[in-house]
Amino acid sequence: MEENNNNIFEPRIIAFVCNWCTYAGADLTGTSRIKYATNVEIVRFPCTGRIDFMLLLKAFAGGADGIIISGCHPNDCHYTSGNFHARRRWMVFRDMLDFMGIDIERIRWSWVSAAEGAKWADVVNDTVGKIREMGPYTEYKKAAKFLEEEKIIHE
Ligand code: FES
């Protein structure tokens, strides 16, 4: 668990984003010099439709306290419908995570376009604030154990 100089918990957030909208939006946040929480590590995908949701479990097992998934707004996907596929798959995967005991409240979905640098800052700041209130996600060990037992991932 990371703490800053004021002993405030600093959550580790992993953001899975698409290249064409949210990554560009996050870039705009920086070039616009908008300040936001630095707790986020961005993983860039060509499209949200390419995100393997097993990576969410790997992120938690690796120590993430929260996750952001973000891509192009509906009907704006660079590949036409990748984000719709991602959303549909997520609806199924979310229930599975819930069944496994994963705290799905720690996973945030958003749509952020390349022109929405300020929105990206809001999404990150809101998520960091929420996860900070929830505290460190020590339950990830449960997820890692399940994955190991089911031989779904191997360290
Ligand atoms: Fe952004 Fe598909 S390219 S969600």
PDB file of C-alpha atoms and ligand atoms in Angstrom:
ATOM      1  CA  MET A   1       0.000   0.000   0.000  1.00  0.00           C
ATOM      2  CA  GLU A   2       1.398   3.358  -0.989  1.00  0.00           C
ATOM      3  CA  GLU A   3       0.981   6.423   1.170  1.00  0.00           C
ATOM      4  CA  ASN A   4       2.005   9.991   0.493  1.00  0.00           C
ATOM      5  CA  ASN A   5       3.734  12.339   2.954  1.00  0.00           C
ATOM      6  CA  ASN A   6       0.409  13.045   4.697  1.00  0.00           C
ATOM      7  CA  ASN A   7      -0.219   9.313   5.258  1.00  0.00           C
ATOM      8  CA  ILE A   8      -3.072   9.372   2.741  1.00  0.00           C
ATOM      9  CA  PHE A   9      -3.521   6.140   0.836  1.00  0.00           C
ATOM     10  CA  GLU A  10      -2.460   6.524  -2.793  1.00  0.00           C
ATOM     11  CA  PRO A  11      -4.311   3.929  -4.880  1.00  0.00           C
ATOM     12  CA  ARG A  12      -2.727   2.300  -7.883  1.00  0.00           C
ATOM     13  CA  ILE A  13      -5.045   2.550 -10.863  1.00  0.00           C
ATOM     14  CA  ILE A  14      -4.553   0.771 -14.178  1.00  0.00           C
ATOM     15  CA  ALA A  15      -6.335   2.311 -17.177  1.00  0.00           C
ATOM     16  CA  PHE A  16      -7.029   0.207 -20.253  1.00  0.00           C
ATOM     17  CA  VAL A  17      -7.730   2.675 -23.039  1.00  0.00           C
ATOM     18  CA  CYS A  18      -8.178   2.695 -26.784  1.00  0.00           C
ATOM     19  CA  ASN A  19      -5.588   4.424 -28.908  1.00  0.00           C
ATOM     20  CA  TRP A  20      -7.866   6.560 -31.037  1.00  0.00           C
ATOM     21  CA  CYS A  21     -10.025   8.346 -28.490  1.00  0.00           C
ATOM     22  CA  THR A  22      -9.141   8.026 -24.819  1.00  0.00           C
ATOM     23  CA  TYR A  23      -5.375   7.784 -25.269  1.00  0.00           C
ATOM     24  CA  ALA A  24      -5.486  10.864 -27.461  1.00  0.00           C
ATOM     25  CA  GLY A  25      -7.792  12.531 -24.901  1.00  0.00           C
ATOM     26  CA  ALA A  26      -5.336  11.738 -22.109  1.00  0.00           C
ATOM     27  CA  ASP A  27      -2.575  13.190 -24.267  1.00  0.00           C
ATOM     28  CA  LEU A  28      -4.652  16.333 -24.687  1.00  0.00           C
ATOM     29  CA  THR A  29      -5.011  16.540 -20.899  1.00  0.00           C
ATOM     30  CA  GLY A  30      -1.248  16.763 -20.689  1.00  0.00           C
ATOM     31  CA  THR A  31      -0.713  19.168 -23.562  1.00  0.00           C
ATOM     32  CA  SER A  32      -3.490  21.382 -22.139  1.00  0.00           C
ATOM     33  CA  ARG A  33      -1.601  21.360 -18.827  1.00  0.00           C
ATOM     34  CA  ILE A  34      -4.644  20.183 -16.922  1.00  0.00           C
ATOM     35  CA  LYS A  35      -3.537  18.835 -13.571  1.00  0.00           C
ATOM     36  CA  TYR A  36      -4.847  15.474 -12.432  1.00  0.00           C
ATOM     37  CA  ALA A  37      -3.980  12.600 -10.165  1.00  0.00           C
ATOM     38  CA  THR A  38      -0.807  10.768 -11.074  1.00  0.00           C
ATOM     39  CA  ASN A  39      -2.007   7.409  -9.754  1.00  0.00           C
ATOM     40  CA  VAL A  40      -2.888   6.039 -13.167  1.00  0.00           C
ATOM     41  CA  GLU A  41      -0.814   3.765 -15.355  1.00  0.00           C
ATOM     42  CA  ILE A  42      -2.169   3.680 -18.899  1.00  0.00           C
ATOM     43  CA  VAL A  43      -2.186   0.556 -21.038  1.00  0.00           C
ATOM     44  CA  ARG A  44      -3.002   1.400 -24.663  1.00  0.00           C
ATOM     45  CA  PHE A  45      -4.980  -0.881 -26.966  1.00  0.00           C
ATOM     46  CA  PRO A  46      -5.945  -0.333 -30.608  1.00  0.00           C
ATOM     47  CA  CYS A  47      -9.600  -0.461 -29.527  1.00  0.00           C
ATOM     48  CA  THR A  48     -11.607  -1.394 -26.418  1.00  0.00           C
ATOM     49  CA  GLY A  49     -12.819  -4.340 -28.491  1.00  0.00           C
ATOM     50  CA  ARG A  50      -9.270  -5.766 -28.253  1.00  0.00           C
ATOM     51  CA  ILE A  51      -9.108  -5.689 -24.453  1.00  0.00           C
ATOM     52  CA  ASP A  52      -8.863  -9.178 -22.993  1.00  0.00           C
ATOM     53  CA  PHE A  53     -10.819  -8.884 -19.761  1.00  0.00           C
ATOM     54  CA  MET A  54      -8.589 -11.493 -18.128  1.00  0.00           C
ATOM     55  CA  LEU A  55      -6.094  -8.633 -17.939  1.00  0.00           C
ATOM     56  CA  LEU A  56      -8.337  -6.999 -15.346  1.00  0.00           C
ATOM     57  CA  LEU A  57      -7.775  -9.949 -13.059  1.00  0.00           C
ATOM     58  CA  LYS A  58      -4.072  -9.888 -13.782  1.00  0.00           C
ATOM     59  CA  ALA A  59      -4.029  -6.196 -12.873  1.00  0.00           C
ATOM     60  CA  PHE A  60      -5.725  -6.866  -9.541  1.00  0.00           C
ATOM     61  CA  ALA A  61      -3.524  -9.876  -8.900  1.00  0.00           C
ATOM     62  CA  GLY A  62      -0.549  -7.631  -9.625  1.00  0.00           C
ATOM     63  CA  GLY A  63      -1.597  -5.102  -6.996  1.00  0.00           C
ATOM     64  CA  ALA A  64      -3.973  -2.667  -8.699  1.00  0.00           C
ATOM     65  CA  ASP A  65      -6.557  -1.064  -6.401  1.00  0.00           C
ATOM     66  CA  GLY A  66      -8.804   0.093  -9.229  1.00  0.00           C
ATOM     67  CA  ILE A  67      -9.230  -0.102 -12.987  1.00  0.00           C
ATOM     68  CA  ILE A  68     -10.492   2.280 -15.635  1.00  0.00           C
ATOM     69  CA  ILE A  69     -11.624   1.070 -19.045  1.00  0.00           C
ATOM     70  CA  SER A  70     -12.222   3.815 -21.528  1.00  0.00           C
ATOM     71  CA  GLY A  71     -12.645   4.192 -25.251  1.00  0.00           C
ATOM     72  CA  CYS A  72     -14.485   6.037 -27.968  1.00  0.00           C
ATOM     73  CA  HIS A  73     -18.076   7.100 -27.427  1.00  0.00           C
ATOM     74  CA  PRO A  74     -20.733   4.764 -28.857  1.00  0.00           C
ATOM     75  CA  ASN A  75     -20.894   5.162 -32.656  1.00  0.00           C
ATOM     76  CA  ASP A  76     -17.450   6.844 -32.691  1.00  0.00           C
ATOM     77  CA  CYS A  77     -15.263   3.717 -32.578  1.00  0.00           C
ATOM     78  CA  HIS A  78     -12.428   3.876 -35.108  1.00  0.00           C
ATOM     79  CA  TYR A  79     -13.304   0.290 -36.021  1.00  0.00           C
ATOM     80  CA  THR A  80     -17.033   0.987 -36.187  1.00  0.00           C
ATOM     81  CA  SER A  81     -18.309  -1.339 -33.472  1.00  0.00           C
ATOM     82  CA  GLY A  82     -15.361  -2.461 -31.324  1.00  0.00           C
ATOM     83  CA  ASN A  83     -16.655  -0.588 -28.298  1.00  0.00           C
ATOM     84  CA  PHE A  84     -20.097  -2.198 -28.664  1.00  0.00           C
ATOM     85  CA  HIS A  85     -18.447  -5.644 -28.688  1.00  0.00           C
ATOM     86  CA  ALA A  86     -16.400  -4.692 -25.629  1.00  0.00           C
ATOM     87  CA  ARG A  87     -19.480  -3.493 -23.789  1.00  0.00           C
ATOM     88  CA  ARG A  88     -21.400  -6.681 -24.597  1.00  0.00           C
ATOM     89  CA  ARG A  89     -18.552  -8.917 -23.479  1.00  0.00           C
ATOM     90  CA  TRP A  90     -18.171  -6.828 -20.340  1.00  0.00           C
ATOM     91  CA  MET A  91     -21.808  -7.423 -19.370  1.00  0.00           C
ATOM     92  CA  VAL A  92     -21.055 -11.166 -19.228  1.00  0.00           C
ATOM     93  CA  PHE A  93     -17.594 -10.875 -17.717  1.00  0.00           C
ATOM     94  CA  ARG A  94     -18.797  -8.480 -15.014  1.00  0.00           C
ATOM     95  CA  ASP A  95     -21.233 -11.084 -13.685  1.00  0.00           C
ATOM     96  CA  MET A  96     -18.477 -13.676 -13.671  1.00  0.00           C
ATOM     97  CA  LEU A  97     -16.183 -11.371 -11.695  1.00  0.00           C
ATOM     98  CA  ASP A  98     -18.995 -10.651  -9.275  1.00  0.00           C
ATOM     99  CA  PHE A  99     -19.573 -14.398  -8.840  1.00  0.00           C
ATOM    100  CA  MET A 100     -15.865 -14.871  -8.143  1.00  0.00           C
ATOM    101  CA  GLY A 101     -16.001 -12.272  -5.394  1.00  0.00           C
ATOM    102  CA  ILE A 102     -14.143  -9.532  -7.235  1.00  0.00           C
ATOM    103  CA  ASP A 103     -15.225  -6.061  -6.162  1.00  0.00           C
ATOM    104  CA  ILE A 104     -16.592  -4.761  -9.455  1.00  0.00           C
ATOM    105  CA  GLU A 105     -17.178  -1.347  -7.894  1.00  0.00           C
ATOM    106  CA  ARG A 106     -13.452  -0.886  -8.376  1.00  0.00           C
ATOM    107  CA  ILE A 107     -13.802  -1.033 -12.150  1.00  0.00           C
ATOM    108  CA  ARG A 108     -14.958   2.073 -13.952  1.00  0.00           C
ATOM    109  CA  TRP A 109     -16.107   2.342 -17.543  1.00  0.00           C
ATOM    110  CA  SER A 110     -16.105   5.614 -19.385  1.00  0.00           C
ATOM    111  CA  TRP A 111     -16.151   7.034 -22.861  1.00  0.00           C
ATOM    112  CA  VAL A 112     -13.609   9.784 -23.449  1.00  0.00           C
ATOM    113  CA  SER A 113     -13.003  11.232 -26.896  1.00  0.00           C
ATOM    114  CA  ALA A 114      -9.773  12.707 -28.255  1.00  0.00           C
ATOM    115  CA  ALA A 115     -11.220  16.182 -27.626  1.00  0.00           C
ATOM    116  CA  GLU A 116     -12.127  15.554 -23.991  1.00  0.00           C
ATOM    117  CA  GLY A 117      -8.922  16.162 -22.094  1.00  0.00           C
ATOM    118  CA  ALA A 118     -10.791  17.792 -19.228  1.00  0.00           C
ATOM    119  CA  LYS A 119     -13.173  14.843 -19.001  1.00  0.00           C
ATOM    120  CA  TRP A 120     -10.241  12.423 -18.753  1.00  0.00           C
ATOM    121  CA  ALA A 121      -8.890  14.430 -15.816  1.00  0.00           C
ATOM    122  CA  ASP A 122     -12.341  14.266 -14.163  1.00  0.00           C
ATOM    123  CA  VAL A 123     -12.619  10.498 -14.719  1.00  0.00           C
ATOM    124  CA  VAL A 124      -9.176   9.905 -13.219  1.00  0.00           C
ATOM    125  CA  ASN A 125      -9.696  12.250 -10.270  1.00  0.00           C
ATOM    126  CA  ASP A 126     -13.140  10.806  -9.485  1.00  0.00           C
ATOM    127  CA  THR A 127     -11.847   7.250  -9.682  1.00  0.00           C
ATOM    128  CA  VAL A 128      -8.818   7.956  -7.521  1.00  0.00           C
ATOM    129  CA  GLY A 129     -11.050   9.667  -4.938  1.00  0.00           C
ATOM    130  CA  LYS A 130     -13.516   6.776  -4.889  1.00  0.00           C
ATOM    131  CA  ILE A 131     -10.829   4.096  -4.634  1.00  0.00           C
ATOM    132  CA  ARG A 132      -9.035   6.093  -1.965  1.00  0.00           C
ATOM    133  CA  GLU A 133     -12.242   6.001   0.107  1.00  0.00           C
ATOM    134  CA  MET A 134     -12.607   2.263  -0.502  1.00  0.00           C
ATOM    135  CA  GLY A 135      -9.050   1.615   0.627  1.00  0.00           C
ATOM    136  CA  PRO A 136      -6.435  -0.796  -0.674  1.00  0.00           C
ATOM    137  CA  TYR A 137      -7.707  -3.827  -2.553  1.00  0.00           C
ATOM    138  CA  THR A 138      -6.155  -6.629  -0.588  1.00  0.00           C
ATOM    139  CA  GLU A 139      -8.773  -9.046  -1.927  1.00  0.00           C
ATOM    140  CA  TYR A 140      -6.728  -9.353  -5.104  1.00  0.00           C
ATOM    141  CA  LYS A 141      -4.964 -12.254  -3.441  1.00  0.00           C
ATOM    142  CA  LYS A 142      -8.249 -14.143  -3.615  1.00  0.00           C
ATOM    143  CA  ALA A 143      -8.391 -13.520  -7.355  1.00  0.00           C
ATOM    144  CA  ALA A 144      -4.799 -14.622  -7.822  1.00  0.00           C
ATOM    145  CA  LYS A 145      -5.463 -17.808  -5.835  1.00  0.00           C
ATOM    146  CA  PHE A 146      -8.550 -18.602  -7.931  1.00  0.00           C
ATOM    147  CA  LEU A 147      -6.659 -18.036 -11.164  1.00  0.00           C
ATOM    148  CA  GLU A 148      -3.816 -20.226 -10.020  1.00  0.00           C
ATOM    149  CA  GLU A 149      -6.094 -23.017  -8.820  1.00  0.00           C
ATOM    150  CA  GLU A 150      -8.097 -22.980 -12.038  1.00  0.00           C
ATOM    151  CA  LYS A 151      -4.838 -22.787 -14.003  1.00  0.00           C
ATOM    152  CA  ILE A 152      -6.222 -19.762 -15.837  1.00  0.00           C
ATOM    153  CA  ILE A 153      -3.030 -17.765 -15.436  1.00  0.00           C
ATOM    154  CA  HIS A 154       0.417 -18.898 -14.534  1.00  0.00           C
ATOM    155  CA  GLU A 155       2.912 -16.627 -12.839  1.00  0.00           C
TER     156      GLU A 155
HETATM  157 FE1  FES B   1     -11.753   3.532 -29.579  1.00  0.00          FE
HETATM  158 FE2  FES B   1     -12.697   1.294 -30.754  1.00  0.00          FE
HETATM  159  S1  FES B   1     -11.156   2.619 -31.450  1.00  0.00           S
HETATM  160  S2  FES B   1     -13.182   2.114 -28.818  1.00  0.00           S
END
